Coordinates of C-alpha atoms in Angstrom, one line a residue:
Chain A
X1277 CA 97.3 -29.0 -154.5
X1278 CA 97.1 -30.6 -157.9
X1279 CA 94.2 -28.5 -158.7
X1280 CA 96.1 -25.4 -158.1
X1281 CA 98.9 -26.3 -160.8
X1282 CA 96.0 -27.2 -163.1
X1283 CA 94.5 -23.4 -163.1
X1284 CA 98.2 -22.3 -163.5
X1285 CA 98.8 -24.6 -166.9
X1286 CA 95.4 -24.5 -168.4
X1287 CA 94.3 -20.8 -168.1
X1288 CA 92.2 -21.1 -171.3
X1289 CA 89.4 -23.5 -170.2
X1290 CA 88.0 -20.7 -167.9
X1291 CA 88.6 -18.2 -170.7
X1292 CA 86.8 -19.9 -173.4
X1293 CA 83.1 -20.2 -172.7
X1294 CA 80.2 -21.3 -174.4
X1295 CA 77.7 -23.8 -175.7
X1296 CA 78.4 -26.2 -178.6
X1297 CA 82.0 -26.1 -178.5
X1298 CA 82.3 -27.6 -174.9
X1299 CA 83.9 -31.2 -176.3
X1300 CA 86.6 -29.0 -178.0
X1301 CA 87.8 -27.5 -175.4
X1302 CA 87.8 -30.8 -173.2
X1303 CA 89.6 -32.1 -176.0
X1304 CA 92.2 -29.4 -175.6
X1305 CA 93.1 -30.4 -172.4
X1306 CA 95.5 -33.0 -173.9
X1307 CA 97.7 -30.4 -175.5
X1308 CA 100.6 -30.0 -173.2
X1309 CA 100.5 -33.6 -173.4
X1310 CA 100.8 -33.5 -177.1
X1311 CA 103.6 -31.2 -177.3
X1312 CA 105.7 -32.9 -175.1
X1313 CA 105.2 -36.6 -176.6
X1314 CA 106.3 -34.6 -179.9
X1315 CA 109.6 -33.1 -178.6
X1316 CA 111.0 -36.0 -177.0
X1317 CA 109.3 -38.9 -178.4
X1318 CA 108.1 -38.6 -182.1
X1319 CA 110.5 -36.2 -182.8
X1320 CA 113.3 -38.2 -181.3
X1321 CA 112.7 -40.8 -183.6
X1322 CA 112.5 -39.4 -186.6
X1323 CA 116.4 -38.2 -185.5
X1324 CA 116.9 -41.9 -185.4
X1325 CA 116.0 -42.2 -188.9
X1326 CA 117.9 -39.4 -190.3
X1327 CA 120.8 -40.2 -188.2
X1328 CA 121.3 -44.0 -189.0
X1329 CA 121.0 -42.9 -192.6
X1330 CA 123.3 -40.2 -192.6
X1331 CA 127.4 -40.4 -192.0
X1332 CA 129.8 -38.5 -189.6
X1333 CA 130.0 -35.7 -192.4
X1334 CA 126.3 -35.6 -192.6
X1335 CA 125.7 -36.7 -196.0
X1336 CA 123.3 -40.0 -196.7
X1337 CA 124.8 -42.9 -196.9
X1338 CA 124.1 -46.9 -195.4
X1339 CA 127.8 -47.3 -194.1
X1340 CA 126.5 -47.7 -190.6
X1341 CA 124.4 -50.7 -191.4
X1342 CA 127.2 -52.0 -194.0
X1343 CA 129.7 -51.8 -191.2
X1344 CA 127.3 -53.3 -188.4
X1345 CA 126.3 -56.5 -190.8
X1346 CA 129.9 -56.8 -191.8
X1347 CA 131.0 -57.6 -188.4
X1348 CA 130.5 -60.8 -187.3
X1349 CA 130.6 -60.2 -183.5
X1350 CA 127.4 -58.4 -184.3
X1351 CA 125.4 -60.5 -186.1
X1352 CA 126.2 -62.8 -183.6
X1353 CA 124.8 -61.0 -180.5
X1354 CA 121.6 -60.2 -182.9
X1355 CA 120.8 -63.7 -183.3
X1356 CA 122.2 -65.0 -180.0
X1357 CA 119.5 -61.6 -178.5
X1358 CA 116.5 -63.2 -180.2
X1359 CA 117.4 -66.7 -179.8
X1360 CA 117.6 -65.9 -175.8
X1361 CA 114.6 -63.6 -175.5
X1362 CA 112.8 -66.3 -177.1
X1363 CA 114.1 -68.8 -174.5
X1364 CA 113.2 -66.6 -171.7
X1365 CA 109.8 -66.2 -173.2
X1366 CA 109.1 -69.3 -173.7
X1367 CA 110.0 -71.0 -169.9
X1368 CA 108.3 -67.8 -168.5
X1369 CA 105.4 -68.4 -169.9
X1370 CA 105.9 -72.5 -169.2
X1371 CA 106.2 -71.6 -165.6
X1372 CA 103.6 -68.9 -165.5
X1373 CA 100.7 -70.3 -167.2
X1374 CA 100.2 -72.9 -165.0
X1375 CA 100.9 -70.7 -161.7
X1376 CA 97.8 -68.2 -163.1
X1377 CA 95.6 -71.0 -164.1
X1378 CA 95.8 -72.7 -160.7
X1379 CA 95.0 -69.0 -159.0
X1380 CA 92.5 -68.2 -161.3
X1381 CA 90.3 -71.4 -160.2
X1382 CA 91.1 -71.6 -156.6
X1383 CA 87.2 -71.8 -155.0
X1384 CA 88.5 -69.3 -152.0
X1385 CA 88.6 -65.8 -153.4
X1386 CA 90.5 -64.1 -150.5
X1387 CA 93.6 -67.6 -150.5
X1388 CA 93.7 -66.6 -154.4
X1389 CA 94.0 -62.6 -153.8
X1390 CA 96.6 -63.4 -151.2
X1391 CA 99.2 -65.7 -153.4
X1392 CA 98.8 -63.2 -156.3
X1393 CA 100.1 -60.3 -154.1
X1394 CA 102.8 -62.3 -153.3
X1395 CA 103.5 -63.4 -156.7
X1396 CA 103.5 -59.7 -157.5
X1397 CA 105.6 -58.4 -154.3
X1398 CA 108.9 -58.9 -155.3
X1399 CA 108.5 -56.1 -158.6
X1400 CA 108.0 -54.0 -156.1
X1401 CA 112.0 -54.4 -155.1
X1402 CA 114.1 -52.8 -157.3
X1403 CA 114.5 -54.6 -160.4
X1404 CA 118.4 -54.4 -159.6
X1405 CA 118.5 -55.5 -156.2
X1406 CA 116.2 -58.6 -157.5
X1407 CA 119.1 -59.5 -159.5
X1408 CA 121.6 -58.9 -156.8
X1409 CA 119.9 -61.7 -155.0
X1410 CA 119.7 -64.1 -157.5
X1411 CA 123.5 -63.9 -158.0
X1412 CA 124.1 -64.1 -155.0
X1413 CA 121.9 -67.4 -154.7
X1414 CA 123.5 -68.9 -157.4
X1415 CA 127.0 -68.2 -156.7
X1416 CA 125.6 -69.8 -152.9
X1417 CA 124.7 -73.0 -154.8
X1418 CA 127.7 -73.1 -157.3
X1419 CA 125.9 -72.1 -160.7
X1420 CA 128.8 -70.6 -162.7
X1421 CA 128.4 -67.1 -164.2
X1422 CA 127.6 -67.6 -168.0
X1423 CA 124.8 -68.1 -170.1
X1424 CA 123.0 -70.2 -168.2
X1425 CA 123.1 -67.4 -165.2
X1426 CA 122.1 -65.0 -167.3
X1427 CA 118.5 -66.8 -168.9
X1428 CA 117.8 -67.8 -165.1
X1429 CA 118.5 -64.6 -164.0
X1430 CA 116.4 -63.5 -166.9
X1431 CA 113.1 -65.5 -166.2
X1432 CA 113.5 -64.3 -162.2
X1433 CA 113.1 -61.1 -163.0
X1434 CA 110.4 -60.7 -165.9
X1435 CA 108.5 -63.9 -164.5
X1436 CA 106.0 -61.7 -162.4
X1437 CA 105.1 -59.5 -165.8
X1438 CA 104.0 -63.0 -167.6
X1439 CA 101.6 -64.0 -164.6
X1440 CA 99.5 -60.9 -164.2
X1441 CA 98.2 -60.6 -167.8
X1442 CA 97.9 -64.3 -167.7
X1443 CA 96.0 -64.2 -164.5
X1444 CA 93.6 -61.5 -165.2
X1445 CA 92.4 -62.9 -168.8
X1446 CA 92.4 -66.3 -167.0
X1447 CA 89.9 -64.5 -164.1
X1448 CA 87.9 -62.7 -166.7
X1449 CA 87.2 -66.0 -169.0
X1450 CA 83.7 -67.4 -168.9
X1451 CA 83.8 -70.3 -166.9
X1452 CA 80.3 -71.5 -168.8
X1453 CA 82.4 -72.2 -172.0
X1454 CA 84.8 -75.1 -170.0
X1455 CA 81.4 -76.3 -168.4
X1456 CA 79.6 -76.8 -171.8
X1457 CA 82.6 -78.5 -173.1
X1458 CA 82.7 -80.8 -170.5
X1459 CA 78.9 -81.4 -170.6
X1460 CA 79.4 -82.4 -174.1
X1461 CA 82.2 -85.3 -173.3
X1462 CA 85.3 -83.4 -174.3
X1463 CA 88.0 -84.8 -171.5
X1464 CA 89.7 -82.3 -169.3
X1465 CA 93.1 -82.1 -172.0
X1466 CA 90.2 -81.8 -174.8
X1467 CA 88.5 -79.0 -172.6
X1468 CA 91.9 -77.1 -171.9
X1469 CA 93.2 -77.4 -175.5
X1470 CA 90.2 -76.1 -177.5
X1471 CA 88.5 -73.6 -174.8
X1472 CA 90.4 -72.8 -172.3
X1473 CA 93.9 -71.8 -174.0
X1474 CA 92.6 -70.3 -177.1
X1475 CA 90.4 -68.1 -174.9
X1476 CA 93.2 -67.2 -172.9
X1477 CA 95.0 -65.9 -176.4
X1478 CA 95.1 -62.6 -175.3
X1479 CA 96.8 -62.5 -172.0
X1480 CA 99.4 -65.2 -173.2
X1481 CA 100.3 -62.0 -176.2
X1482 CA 100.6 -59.6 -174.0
X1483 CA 102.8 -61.4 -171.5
X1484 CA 105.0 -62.4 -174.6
X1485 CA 105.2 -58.5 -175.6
X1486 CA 105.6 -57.5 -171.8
X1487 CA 108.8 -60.6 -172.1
X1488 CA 110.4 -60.9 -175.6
X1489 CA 111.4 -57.4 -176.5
X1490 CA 112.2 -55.9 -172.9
X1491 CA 114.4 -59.0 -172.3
X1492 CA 116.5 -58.4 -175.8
X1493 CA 117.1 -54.3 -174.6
X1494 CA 117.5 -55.6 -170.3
X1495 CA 121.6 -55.8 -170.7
X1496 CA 121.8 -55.1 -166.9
X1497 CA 121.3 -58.8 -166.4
X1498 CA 123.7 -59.9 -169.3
X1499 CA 126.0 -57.7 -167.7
X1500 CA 125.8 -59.0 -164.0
X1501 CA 125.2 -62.7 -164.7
X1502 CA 127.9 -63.2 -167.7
X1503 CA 131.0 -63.2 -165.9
X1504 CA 133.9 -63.1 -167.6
X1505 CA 132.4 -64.8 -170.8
X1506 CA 132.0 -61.9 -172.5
X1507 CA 128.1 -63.3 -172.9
X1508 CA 125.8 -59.8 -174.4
X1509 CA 122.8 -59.1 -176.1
X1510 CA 121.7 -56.0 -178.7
X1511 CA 120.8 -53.4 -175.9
X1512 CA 124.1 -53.4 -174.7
X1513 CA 125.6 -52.6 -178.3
X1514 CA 123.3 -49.4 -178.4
X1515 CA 124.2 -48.3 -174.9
X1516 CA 127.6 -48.9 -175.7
X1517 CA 127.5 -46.2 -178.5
X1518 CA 126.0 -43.8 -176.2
X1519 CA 127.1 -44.3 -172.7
X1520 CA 129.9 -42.4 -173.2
X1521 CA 132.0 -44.1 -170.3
X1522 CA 135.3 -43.0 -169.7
X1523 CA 136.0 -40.5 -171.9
X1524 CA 134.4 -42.6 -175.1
X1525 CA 133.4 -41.0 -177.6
X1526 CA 129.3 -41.3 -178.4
X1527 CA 128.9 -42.8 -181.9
X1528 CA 125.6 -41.3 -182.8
X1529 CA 125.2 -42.5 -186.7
X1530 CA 125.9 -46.0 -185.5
X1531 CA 123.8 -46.0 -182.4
X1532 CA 121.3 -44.6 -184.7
X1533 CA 121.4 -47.8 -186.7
X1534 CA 121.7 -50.5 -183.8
X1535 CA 118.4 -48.5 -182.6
X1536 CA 116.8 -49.0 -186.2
X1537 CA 117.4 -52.4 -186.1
X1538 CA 115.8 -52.4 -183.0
X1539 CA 112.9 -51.0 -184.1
X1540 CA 112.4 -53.2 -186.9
X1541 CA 112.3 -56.0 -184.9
X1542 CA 110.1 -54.3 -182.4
X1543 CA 107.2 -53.6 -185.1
X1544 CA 107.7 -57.5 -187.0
X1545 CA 106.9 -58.3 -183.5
X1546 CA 104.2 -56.2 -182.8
X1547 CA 102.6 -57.1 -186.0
X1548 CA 103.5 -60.9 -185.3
X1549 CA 101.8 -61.0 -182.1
X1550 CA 99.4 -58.3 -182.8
X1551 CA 100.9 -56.7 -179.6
X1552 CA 99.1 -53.0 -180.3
X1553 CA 96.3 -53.5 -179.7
X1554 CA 97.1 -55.1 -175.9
X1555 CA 99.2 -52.4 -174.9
X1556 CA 96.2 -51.6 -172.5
X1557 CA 97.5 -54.8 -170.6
X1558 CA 101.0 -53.4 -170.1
X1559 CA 102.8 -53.7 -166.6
X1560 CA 99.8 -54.6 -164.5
X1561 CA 97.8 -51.4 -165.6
X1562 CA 94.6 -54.3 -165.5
X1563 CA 94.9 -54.8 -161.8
Chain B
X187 CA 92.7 -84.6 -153.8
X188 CA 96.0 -85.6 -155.8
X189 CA 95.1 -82.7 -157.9
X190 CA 94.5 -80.4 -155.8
X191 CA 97.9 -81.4 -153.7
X192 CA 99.9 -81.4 -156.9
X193 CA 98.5 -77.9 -158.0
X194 CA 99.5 -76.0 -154.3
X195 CA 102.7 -77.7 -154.3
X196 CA 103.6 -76.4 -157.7
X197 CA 102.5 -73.0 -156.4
X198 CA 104.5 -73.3 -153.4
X199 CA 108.1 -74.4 -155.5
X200 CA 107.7 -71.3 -158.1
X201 CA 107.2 -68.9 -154.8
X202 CA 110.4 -70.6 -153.5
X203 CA 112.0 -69.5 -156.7
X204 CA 110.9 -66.2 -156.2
X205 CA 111.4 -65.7 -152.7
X206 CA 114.6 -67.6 -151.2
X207 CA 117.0 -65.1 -153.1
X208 CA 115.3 -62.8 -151.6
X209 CA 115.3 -64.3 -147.7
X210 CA 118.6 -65.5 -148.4
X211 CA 120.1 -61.3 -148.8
X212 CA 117.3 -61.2 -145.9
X213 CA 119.0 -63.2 -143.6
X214 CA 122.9 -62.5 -144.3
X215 CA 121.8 -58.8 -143.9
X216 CA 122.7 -59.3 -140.3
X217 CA 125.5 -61.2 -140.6
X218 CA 128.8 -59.9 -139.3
X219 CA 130.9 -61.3 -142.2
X220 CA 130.6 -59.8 -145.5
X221 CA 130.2 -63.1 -147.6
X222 CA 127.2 -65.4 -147.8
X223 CA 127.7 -68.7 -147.2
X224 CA 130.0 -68.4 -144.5
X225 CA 128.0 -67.0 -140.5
X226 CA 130.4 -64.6 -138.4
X227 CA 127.5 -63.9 -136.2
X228 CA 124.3 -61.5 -136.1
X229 CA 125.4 -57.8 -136.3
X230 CA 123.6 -54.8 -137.0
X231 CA 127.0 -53.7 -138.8
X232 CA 125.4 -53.3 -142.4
X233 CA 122.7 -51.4 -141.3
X234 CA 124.9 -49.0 -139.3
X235 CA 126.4 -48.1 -142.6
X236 CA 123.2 -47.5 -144.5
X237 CA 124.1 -43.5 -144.5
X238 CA 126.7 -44.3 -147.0
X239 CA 124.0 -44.6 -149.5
X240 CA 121.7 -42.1 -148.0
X241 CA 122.8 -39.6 -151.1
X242 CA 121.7 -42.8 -153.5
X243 CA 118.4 -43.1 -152.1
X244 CA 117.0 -39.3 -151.8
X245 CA 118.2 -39.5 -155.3
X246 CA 115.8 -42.4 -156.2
X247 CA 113.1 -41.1 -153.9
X248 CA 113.4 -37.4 -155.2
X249 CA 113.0 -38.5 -158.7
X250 CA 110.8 -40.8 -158.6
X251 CA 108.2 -38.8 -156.9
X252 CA 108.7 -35.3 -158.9
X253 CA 108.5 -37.1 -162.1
X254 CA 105.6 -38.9 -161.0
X255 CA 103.5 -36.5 -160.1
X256 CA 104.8 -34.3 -163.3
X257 CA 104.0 -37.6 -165.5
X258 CA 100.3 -38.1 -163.7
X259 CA 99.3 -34.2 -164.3
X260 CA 100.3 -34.5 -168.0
X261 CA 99.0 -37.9 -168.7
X262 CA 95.6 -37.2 -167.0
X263 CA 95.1 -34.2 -168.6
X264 CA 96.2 -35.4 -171.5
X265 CA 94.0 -39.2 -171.1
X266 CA 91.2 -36.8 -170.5
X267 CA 91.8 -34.7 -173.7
X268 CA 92.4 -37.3 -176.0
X269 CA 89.2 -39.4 -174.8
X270 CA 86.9 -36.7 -175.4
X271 CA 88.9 -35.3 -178.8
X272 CA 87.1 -36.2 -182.2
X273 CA 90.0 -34.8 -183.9
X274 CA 92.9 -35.8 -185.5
X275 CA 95.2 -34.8 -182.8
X276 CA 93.8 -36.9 -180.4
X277 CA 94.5 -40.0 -182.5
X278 CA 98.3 -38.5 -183.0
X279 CA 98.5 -38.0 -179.1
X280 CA 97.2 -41.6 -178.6
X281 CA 99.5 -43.2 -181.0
X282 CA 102.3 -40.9 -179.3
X283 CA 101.4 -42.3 -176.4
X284 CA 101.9 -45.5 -176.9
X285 CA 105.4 -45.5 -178.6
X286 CA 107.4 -45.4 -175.1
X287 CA 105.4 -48.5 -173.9
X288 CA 105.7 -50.6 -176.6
X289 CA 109.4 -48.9 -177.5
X290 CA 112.5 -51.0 -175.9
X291 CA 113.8 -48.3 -172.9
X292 CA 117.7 -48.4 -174.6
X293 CA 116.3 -46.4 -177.8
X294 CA 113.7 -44.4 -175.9
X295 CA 117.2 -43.7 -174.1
X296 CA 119.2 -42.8 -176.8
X297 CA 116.8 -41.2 -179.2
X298 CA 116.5 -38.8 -176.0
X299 CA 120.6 -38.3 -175.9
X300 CA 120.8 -37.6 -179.4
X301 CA 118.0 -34.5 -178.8
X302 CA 119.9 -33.2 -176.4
X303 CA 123.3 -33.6 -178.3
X304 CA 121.2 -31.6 -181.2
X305 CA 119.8 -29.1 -179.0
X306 CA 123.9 -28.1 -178.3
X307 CA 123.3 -29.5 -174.3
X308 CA 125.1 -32.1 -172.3
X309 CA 124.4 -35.2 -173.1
X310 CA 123.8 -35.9 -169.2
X311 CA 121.7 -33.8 -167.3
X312 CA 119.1 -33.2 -164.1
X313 CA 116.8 -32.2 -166.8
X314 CA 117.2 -35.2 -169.7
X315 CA 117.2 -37.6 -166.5
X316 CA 113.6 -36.0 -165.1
X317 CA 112.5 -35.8 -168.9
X318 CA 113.5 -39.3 -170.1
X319 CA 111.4 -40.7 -166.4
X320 CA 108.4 -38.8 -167.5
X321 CA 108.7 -40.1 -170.8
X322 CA 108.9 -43.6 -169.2
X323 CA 105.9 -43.2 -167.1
X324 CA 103.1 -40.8 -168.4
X325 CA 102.2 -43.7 -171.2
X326 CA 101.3 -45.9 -168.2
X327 CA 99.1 -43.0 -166.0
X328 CA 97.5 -42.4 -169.6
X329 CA 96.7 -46.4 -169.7
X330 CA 95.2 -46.2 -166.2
X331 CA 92.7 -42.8 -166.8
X332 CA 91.1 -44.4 -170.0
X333 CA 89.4 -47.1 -168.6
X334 CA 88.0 -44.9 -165.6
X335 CA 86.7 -42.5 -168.0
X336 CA 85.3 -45.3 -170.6
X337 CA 83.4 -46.2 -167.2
X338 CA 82.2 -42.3 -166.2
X339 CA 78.6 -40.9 -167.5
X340 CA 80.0 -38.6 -169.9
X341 CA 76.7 -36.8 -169.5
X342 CA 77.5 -36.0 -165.7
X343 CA 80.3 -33.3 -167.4
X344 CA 77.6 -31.6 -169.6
X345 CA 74.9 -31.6 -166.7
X346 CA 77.2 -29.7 -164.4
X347 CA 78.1 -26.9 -167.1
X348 CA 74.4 -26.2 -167.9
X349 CA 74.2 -25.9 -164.4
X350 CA 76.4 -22.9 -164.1
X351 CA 79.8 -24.6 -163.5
X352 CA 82.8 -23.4 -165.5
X353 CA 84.2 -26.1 -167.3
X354 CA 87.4 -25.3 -164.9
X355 CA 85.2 -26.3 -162.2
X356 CA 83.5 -29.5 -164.0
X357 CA 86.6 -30.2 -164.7
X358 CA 87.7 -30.3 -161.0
X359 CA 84.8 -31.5 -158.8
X360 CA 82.6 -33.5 -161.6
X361 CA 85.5 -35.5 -163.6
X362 CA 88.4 -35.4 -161.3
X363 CA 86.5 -36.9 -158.6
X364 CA 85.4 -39.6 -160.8
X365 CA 88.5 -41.2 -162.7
X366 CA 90.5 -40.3 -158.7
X367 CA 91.2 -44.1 -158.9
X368 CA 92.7 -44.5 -161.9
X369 CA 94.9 -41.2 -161.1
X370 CA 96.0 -42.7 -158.1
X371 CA 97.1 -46.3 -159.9
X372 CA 98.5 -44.4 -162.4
X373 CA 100.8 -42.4 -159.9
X374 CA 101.9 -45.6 -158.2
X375 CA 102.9 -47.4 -161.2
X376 CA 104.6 -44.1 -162.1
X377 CA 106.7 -44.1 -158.8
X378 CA 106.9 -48.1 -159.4
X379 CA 108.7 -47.7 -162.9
X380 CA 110.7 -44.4 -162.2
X381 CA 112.2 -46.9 -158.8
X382 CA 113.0 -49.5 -161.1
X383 CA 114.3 -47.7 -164.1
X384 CA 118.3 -48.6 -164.5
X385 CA 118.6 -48.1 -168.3
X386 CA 117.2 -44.5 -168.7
X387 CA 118.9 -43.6 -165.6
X388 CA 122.1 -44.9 -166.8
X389 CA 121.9 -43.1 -170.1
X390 CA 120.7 -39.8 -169.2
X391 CA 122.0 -38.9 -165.7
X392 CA 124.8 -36.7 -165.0
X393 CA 128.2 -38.7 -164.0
X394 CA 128.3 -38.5 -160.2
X395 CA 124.5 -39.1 -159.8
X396 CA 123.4 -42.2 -158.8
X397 CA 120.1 -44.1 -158.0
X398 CA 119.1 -47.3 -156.3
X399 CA 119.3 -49.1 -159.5
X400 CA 122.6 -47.4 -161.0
X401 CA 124.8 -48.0 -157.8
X402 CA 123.9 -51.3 -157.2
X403 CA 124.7 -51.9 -161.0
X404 CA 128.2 -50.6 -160.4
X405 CA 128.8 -52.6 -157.6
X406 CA 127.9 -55.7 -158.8
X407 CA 128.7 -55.9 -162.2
X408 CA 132.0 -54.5 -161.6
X409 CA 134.1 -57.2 -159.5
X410 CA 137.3 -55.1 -158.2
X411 CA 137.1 -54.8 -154.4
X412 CA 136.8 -50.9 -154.5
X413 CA 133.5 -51.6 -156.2
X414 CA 131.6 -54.4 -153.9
X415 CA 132.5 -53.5 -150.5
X416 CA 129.2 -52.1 -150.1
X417 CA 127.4 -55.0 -151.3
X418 CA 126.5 -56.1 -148.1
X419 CA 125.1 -52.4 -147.2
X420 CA 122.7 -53.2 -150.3
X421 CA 121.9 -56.3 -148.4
X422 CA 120.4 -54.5 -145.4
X423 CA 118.7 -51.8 -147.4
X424 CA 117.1 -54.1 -149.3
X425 CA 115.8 -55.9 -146.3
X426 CA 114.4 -52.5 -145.8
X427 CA 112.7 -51.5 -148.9
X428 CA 111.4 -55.3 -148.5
X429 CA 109.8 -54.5 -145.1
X430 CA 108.2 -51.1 -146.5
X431 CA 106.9 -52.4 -149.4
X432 CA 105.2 -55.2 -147.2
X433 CA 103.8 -53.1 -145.0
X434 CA 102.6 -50.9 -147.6
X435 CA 100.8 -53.5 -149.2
X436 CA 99.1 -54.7 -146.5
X437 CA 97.8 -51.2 -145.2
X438 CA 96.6 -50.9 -148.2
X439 CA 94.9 -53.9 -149.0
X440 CA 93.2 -53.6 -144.9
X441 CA 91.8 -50.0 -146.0
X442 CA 90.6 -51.1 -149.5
X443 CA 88.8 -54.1 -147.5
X444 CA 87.4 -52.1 -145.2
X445 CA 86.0 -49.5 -147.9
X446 CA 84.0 -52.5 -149.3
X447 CA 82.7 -54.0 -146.2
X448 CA 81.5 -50.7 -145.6
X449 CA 79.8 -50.2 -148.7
X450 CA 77.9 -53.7 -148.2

């Protein structure tokens, strides 16, 4: 069925024939591809440039930063959005790393597959009805809505993307290395701080990329877990400007800017963590 | 043996993190009442008013599966192109690529609204909804091609066009077969990501369409009656889409068991 859409979409593969350029015309298979990643991806960023720079009128000017930095609510919910991503990060990955070393070196293969599956289950629930459940857990044990809610809310649902890149560099690691160490009368801490951790480098990066920036946008959980306390984080100040709910006006220029912002601290990120190059190990691609 | 005992119950508490929200909906799914906490008795009630949402679900299920298979036919063909291209636009298609994984789904989102806004359309549409998905998704069937073709004998390609094949038909019995499992993960993870999408959703679909992820949102977020009387309806269909995906995963986990025993 597939193969029928792929005639229909690529009639010039069967046109062009011929020896040395074969390779070419593989390569031209990822055209469409092309084309559409430039109309609504590349493109549309380079709108968020011009737009952020530009004012209602359409001249240049930096009044949409100058008024977002001038406000302190905003400032606010920037630092409070990195401040609790970084939280969030940070238990996820105390609560996960253990969890995936444990499965990693568990002697039965099948008991290890098992638990992982079921560590993984639950993100095959909708991420929304995940978080329906754990508010309605913690209003069943007491836990006021507020900030608190909100980082435990957070960590329930972005725990499972932390284990699985944890998991599978912990699987992959060369168990020799921890053997040798041992052999050579490093004690077990010794072995696990100078072997088996910095080995596990990569997956604990990309766990902390699949965690820290996702968290800062996720305003779905700020939303349902905050309550009343007015509690928020960055991704709902750019949805804001273009949700357009009841009858709002969307405020392109400064959605524009919140998104730059955004995007800044996406690539410091990237470049902190080195994050591009792991991209591979996004969302359980590895498994 | 102190270890060991200490490591399994650590296991065990973090999967009762995980899982008692979960059996906790489970089990008030069938309550009569509409609160948890508080027993009225077992009832099927909730479940007899799962058509309420039927509307929400085909939603979910209809877009999730057309803009999966539309993200895996451009993503393969695309994974296939840009492994095999020397070229500069290969490496501008691979960079591409990557932008709405790494990319925070709010400004993927609204970079997408403010085309459409320049482009003189609605800012909410069918169209920007099914476009925004398959910008979500095709990064991740792209991700799950490469490594099947970094394993493929590129030579096996080559062999079958001296042999007469068109590169059509290379194409279509030599590679395709090949890289089939990496299609098929991409596809799921496609459907698995379009499912659990709320903020594209929420940016880009028309008012008065709602997914899974969009009408639970409303009704839990907002806290006027009007809006959570069907709360407990999400209970049961969640008990539901729990039960499916379990099943799911086992049948496929028995036939991908019984494909290796058969190969030893």
């Amino acid at each position: 069925m597939k193969g029928a859409k792929i005639i229909k979409k690529e009639p010039f593969i069967t046109d062009n024939k011929g020896g040395g350029l074969l390779k070419f015309k593989r390569s031209q298979l990822c055209i469409p591809y092309g084309l559409f990643l430039s109309v609504f991806v590349i493109f549309p960023l380079l709108l968020i440039i011009y737009y952020a720079f530009t004012s209602k009128t359409g001249t240049f000017s930096l009044s949409n930063f100058t008024a977002f930095f001038t406000e302190p609510t905003n400032i606010s919910t920037l630092i409070i959005s990195i401040f609790v991503s970084f939280i969030v990060t940070v238990i996820c990955l105390l609560i996960s790393y253990p969890v995936a070393y444990i499965l990693s070196r568990l002697k039965n293969s099948n008991l290890a597959f098992v638990l992982l599956l079921l560590f993984i289950l639950p993100t095959w629930l909708n991420f929304v009805l995940r978080a329906m459940a754990m508010k309605e857990l913690l209003s069943f044990i007491g836990i006021p809505l507020g900030s608190t809610a909100s980082i435990i809310g957070l960590v329930y649902d972005f725990m499972p993307f932390m284990i699985m890149p944890l998991y599978s560099t912990l699987i992959k690691m060369d168990k020799s290395f921890e053997e040798a160490a041992s052999d050579l009368g490093a004690s077990k801490v010794k072995v696990f701080t100078s072997v088996t951790l910095p080995l596990s480098k990569p997956g604990i990066i990309s766990g902390v990329t699949m965690v820290f920036l996702p968290v800062m946008s996720c305003y779905v959980i700020t939303d349902t877990f905050s309550g009343s306390t007015g509690f928020s984080l960055i991704g709902k100040l750019i949805a804001k400007c273009f949700l357009g709910e009841n009858g709002a006006p969307i405020q392109i220029n400064e959605g524009a800017a919140i998104s730059l912002i955004m995007l800044v601290i996406m690539v410091v990120t990237m470049l902190l963590t080195g994050g591009f190059k792991n991209s591979e190990n996004a969302r359980g691609t590895n498994l | 043996m102190m270890k060991k005992l200490l490591s399994i119950g650590y296991v065990i508490l973090v999967l009762a993190f995980i899982y008692i929200p979960i059996f906790l909906l489970i089990i008030y799914s069938f309550n009569e009442g509409k609160n948890i906490g508080v027993w009225e008795g077992f009832s099927f009630r909730w479940y007899e008013r799962l058509d309420t949402v039927k509307d929400v679900v085909v939603n979910t299920v209809l877009l999730a599966v057309i803009s999966a298979t539309i993200a895996t036919i451009l993503g393969t063909l695309g994974a296939i192109g840009m492994f095999y291209s020397k070229g500069k636009f290969g490496k501008y298609v691979n960079v591409g690529s990557q932008i709405p994984v790494v990319n925070s789904e709010v400004v993927t989102g609204c970079a997408l609204v403010m085309l459409l806004m320049l482009l003189g359309s609605s800012n909410r549409s069918i169209f920007g909804l099914y476009v925004g998905h398959i910008v979500l998704t095709a990064p991740f069937v792209v991700l799950s091609v490469i490594p099947k073709l970094k394993q493929m004998d590129s030579s096996l390609y080559e062999a079958a066009l001296d042999l007469g094949d068109t590169p059509f038909q290379a194409l279509w019995k030599v590679v395709i077969p090949q890289i089939l499992p990496g299609v098929f993960t991409g596809f799921m993870l496609a459907i698995t990501l379009s499912l659990d999408d709320y903020i594209i959703t929420a940016t880009l679909s028309p008012l008065g369409f709602d997914t899974i992820s969009t009408a639970v949102y409303k009704s839990i977020a907002l806290t006027t009656a009007q809006a959570s009387k069907n709360v407990p309806v999400y209970r049961a269909l969640t008990t539901i889409i729990f039960i499916i995906t379990v099943v799911i995963v086992i049948v496929m986990n028995l036939k991908s068991n019984k494909k290796e025993n058969s190969r030893k």
